[in-house]
Each structure stands twice: as C-alpha cells, then as structure tokens.
Coordinates of C-alpha atoms in Angstrom, one line a residue:
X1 CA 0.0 0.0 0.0
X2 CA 2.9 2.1 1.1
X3 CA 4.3 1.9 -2.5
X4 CA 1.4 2.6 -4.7
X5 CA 0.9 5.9 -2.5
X6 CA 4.2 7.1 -3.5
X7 CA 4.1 6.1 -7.1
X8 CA 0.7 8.3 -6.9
X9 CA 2.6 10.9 -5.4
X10 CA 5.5 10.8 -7.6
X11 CA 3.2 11.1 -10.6
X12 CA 1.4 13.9 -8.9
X13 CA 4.8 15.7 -8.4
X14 CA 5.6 15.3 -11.9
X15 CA 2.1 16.1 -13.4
X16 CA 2.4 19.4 -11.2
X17 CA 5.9 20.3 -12.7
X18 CA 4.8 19.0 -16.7
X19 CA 2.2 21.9 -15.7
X20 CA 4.2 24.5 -14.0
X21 CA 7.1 24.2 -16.9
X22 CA 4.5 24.5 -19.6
X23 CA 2.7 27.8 -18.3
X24 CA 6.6 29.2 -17.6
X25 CA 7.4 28.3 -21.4
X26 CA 4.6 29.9 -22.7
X27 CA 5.1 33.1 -20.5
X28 CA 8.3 33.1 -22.2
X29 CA 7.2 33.1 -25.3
X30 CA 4.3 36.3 -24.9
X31 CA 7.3 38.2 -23.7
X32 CA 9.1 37.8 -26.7
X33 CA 10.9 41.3 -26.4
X34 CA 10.6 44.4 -24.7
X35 CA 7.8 46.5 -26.0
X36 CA 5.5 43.1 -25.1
X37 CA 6.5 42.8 -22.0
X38 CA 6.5 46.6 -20.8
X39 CA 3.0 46.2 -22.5
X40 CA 2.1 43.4 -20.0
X41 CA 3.2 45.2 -17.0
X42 CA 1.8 48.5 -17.7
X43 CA -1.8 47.0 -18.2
X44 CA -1.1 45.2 -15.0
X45 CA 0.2 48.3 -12.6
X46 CA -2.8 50.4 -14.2
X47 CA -2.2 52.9 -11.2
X48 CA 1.8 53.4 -11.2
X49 CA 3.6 55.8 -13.8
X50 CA 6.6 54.0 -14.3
X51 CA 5.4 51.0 -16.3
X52 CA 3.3 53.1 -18.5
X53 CA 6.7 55.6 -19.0
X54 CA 8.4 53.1 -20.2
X55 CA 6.0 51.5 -22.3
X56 CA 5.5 55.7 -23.7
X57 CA 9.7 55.0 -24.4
X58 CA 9.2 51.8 -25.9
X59 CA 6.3 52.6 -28.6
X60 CA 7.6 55.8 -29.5
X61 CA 11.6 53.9 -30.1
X62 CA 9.4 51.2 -32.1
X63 CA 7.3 54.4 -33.7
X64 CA 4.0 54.0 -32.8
X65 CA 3.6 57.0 -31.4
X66 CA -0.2 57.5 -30.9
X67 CA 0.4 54.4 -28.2
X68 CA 3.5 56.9 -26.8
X69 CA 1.7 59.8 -26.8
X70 CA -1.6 58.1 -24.6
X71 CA 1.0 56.2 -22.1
X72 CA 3.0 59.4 -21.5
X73 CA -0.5 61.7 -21.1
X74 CA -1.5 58.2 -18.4
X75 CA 2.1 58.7 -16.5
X76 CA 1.6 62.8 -16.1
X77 CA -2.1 61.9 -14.6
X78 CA -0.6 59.7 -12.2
X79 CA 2.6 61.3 -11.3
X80 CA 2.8 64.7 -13.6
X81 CA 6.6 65.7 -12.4
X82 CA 7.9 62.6 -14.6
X83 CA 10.5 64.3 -16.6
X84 CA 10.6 61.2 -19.0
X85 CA 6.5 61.8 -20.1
X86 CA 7.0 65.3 -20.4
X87 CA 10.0 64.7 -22.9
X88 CA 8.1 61.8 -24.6
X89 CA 5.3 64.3 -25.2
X90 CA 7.2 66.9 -26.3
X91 CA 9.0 64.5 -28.7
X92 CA 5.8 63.3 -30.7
X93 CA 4.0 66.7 -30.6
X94 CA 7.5 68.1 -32.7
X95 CA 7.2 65.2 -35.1
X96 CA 3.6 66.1 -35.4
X97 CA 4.3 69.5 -36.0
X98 CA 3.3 70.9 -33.5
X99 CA 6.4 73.0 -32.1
X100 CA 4.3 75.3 -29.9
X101 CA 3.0 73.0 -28.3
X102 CA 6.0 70.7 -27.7
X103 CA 8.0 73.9 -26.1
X104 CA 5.7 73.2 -23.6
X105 CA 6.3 70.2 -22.9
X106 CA 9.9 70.6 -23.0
X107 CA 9.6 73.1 -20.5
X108 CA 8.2 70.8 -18.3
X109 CA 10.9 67.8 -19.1
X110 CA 13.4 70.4 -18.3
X111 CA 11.9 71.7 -15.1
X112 CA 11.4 68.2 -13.5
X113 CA 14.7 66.6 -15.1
X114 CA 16.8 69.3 -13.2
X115 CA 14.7 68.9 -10.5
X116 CA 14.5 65.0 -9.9
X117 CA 17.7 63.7 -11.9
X118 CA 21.1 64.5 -11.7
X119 CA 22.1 63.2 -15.6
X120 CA 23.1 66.2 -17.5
X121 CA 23.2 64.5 -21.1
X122 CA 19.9 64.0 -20.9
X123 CA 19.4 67.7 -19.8
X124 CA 21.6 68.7 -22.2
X125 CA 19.1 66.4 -25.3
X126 CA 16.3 68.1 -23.9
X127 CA 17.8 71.5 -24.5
X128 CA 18.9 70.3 -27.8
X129 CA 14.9 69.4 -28.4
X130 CA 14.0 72.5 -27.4
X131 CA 16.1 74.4 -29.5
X132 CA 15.0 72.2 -32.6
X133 CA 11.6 73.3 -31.5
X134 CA 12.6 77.3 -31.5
X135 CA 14.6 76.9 -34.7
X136 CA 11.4 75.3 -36.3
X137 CA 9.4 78.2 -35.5
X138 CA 11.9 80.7 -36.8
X139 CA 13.0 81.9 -33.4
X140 CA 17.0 81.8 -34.2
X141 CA 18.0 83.5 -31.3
X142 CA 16.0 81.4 -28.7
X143 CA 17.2 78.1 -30.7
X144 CA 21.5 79.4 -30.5
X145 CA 20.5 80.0 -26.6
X146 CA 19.5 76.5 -25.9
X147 CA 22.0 74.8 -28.1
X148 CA 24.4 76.4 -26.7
X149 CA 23.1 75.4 -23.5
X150 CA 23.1 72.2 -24.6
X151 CA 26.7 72.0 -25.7
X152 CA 28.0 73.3 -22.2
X153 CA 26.0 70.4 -20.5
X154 CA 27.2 67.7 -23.0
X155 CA 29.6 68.9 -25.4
X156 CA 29.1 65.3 -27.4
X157 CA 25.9 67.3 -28.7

C-alpha cells in the first residue's frame, strides 16, 4: 500500500511540474521582447507611472507614437513631475508639427529633469529638443541659446 501511494505521489509531483514548466514556457514566449512585456506590465500596474513611462519610451523607439503619446498623457495623470512623459510628449508633438505645443512640454521635461535627476546629457538632449523646436518656428536666437546650452552640459551634442 505504502508503495502505490508514493508512485501516486511521484506522478502527482511530476504532473504538477509538466504543468508548471509549460505555463513558464509559454510566459516566455508572450514576452518575446521588450515592448510586449513593458505592455504586459503596464496593463497590470494600471495605477503606477513608471510601467506606463516606459512603455510611452518603448512605442515611441518602435514608432507607434499614438500608443506613446496616450501612455505618457497616463504617466503625467498619475505622477505629472515625470520628466521622462513630459519629454516623450514633447517629442511626438514636434514630429507632429506641433512645435508650440512641444516647447511646452519641453519646458516641463526640463523643469522636473533638473529637478529630480542629476544626468546632465539627458538635460543637455532636452535642450537640444527644445532648440530644434525654436529653430522650427523661426525663433533663431532662442534656438543658438539653448544649443548652446546644450553643448555646455554635453559637449558630445
């Protein structure tokens, strides 16, 4: 008797981890790269900005940038001093066209990002956004301002 339970429970164990490595492997494969699995996570963590900043990062590097634009607009209504959303933003309203508009948002990227990082390269490529954005609407002077900026920060500009 003794020795039928544990065959039973030997097969049990085994059933359990056929099961277990199966639901792993196929886990494995719906994260298949990165802009899946930040995907996964941010409709998962519905009420915490990071996820949903990186997804904005992710679509807008893999340009689909309507998907960008609505994770970085979720991020600033959960946590608007996220220096990453603002920048996102700013970056798809300028490819839009819309360089008033994305002044704006640089403004804000550069406001929080000196405020709440200490990485001046990526200061420095926000200035460098913004002065694309000046130059775009014919403000020469404005644009030679934050270049130069931009140059002082991170002279690799």
């Amino acid at each position: 008797m003794g020795e039928k339970i544990t065959s039973i429970g030997k097969a049990a164990f085994l059933s359990i981890v056929l099961v277990c490595s199966a639901i792993s492997f196929n886990r494995a494969i719906a994260w298949k790269d990165d802009y899946i699995l930040l995907k996964d996570t941010a409709y998962k963590s519905v009420n915490k900005a990071r996820p949903h900043s990186n997804l904005a990062l992710r679509a807008y590097l893999n340009g689909v940038h309507d998907e960008a634009f609505s994770e970085a607009q979720k991020t600033l209504s959960l946590y608007y001093y996220h220096p990453d959303a603002h920048y996102i933003s700013g970056l798809i309203l300028y490819d839009k066209g819309q360089y008033a508009q994305s002044l704006g948002a640089y403004t804000w990227a550069l406001i929080t990002a000196r405020r709440y990082t200490d990485n001046p390269a990526y200061v420095a490529r926000i200035h460098k956004s913004t002065g694309l954005a000046y130059k775009a609407l014919g403000d020469d002077d404005s644009a030679a301002i934050e270049f130069n900026e931009a140059t002082q920060l991170d002279p690799s500009i």
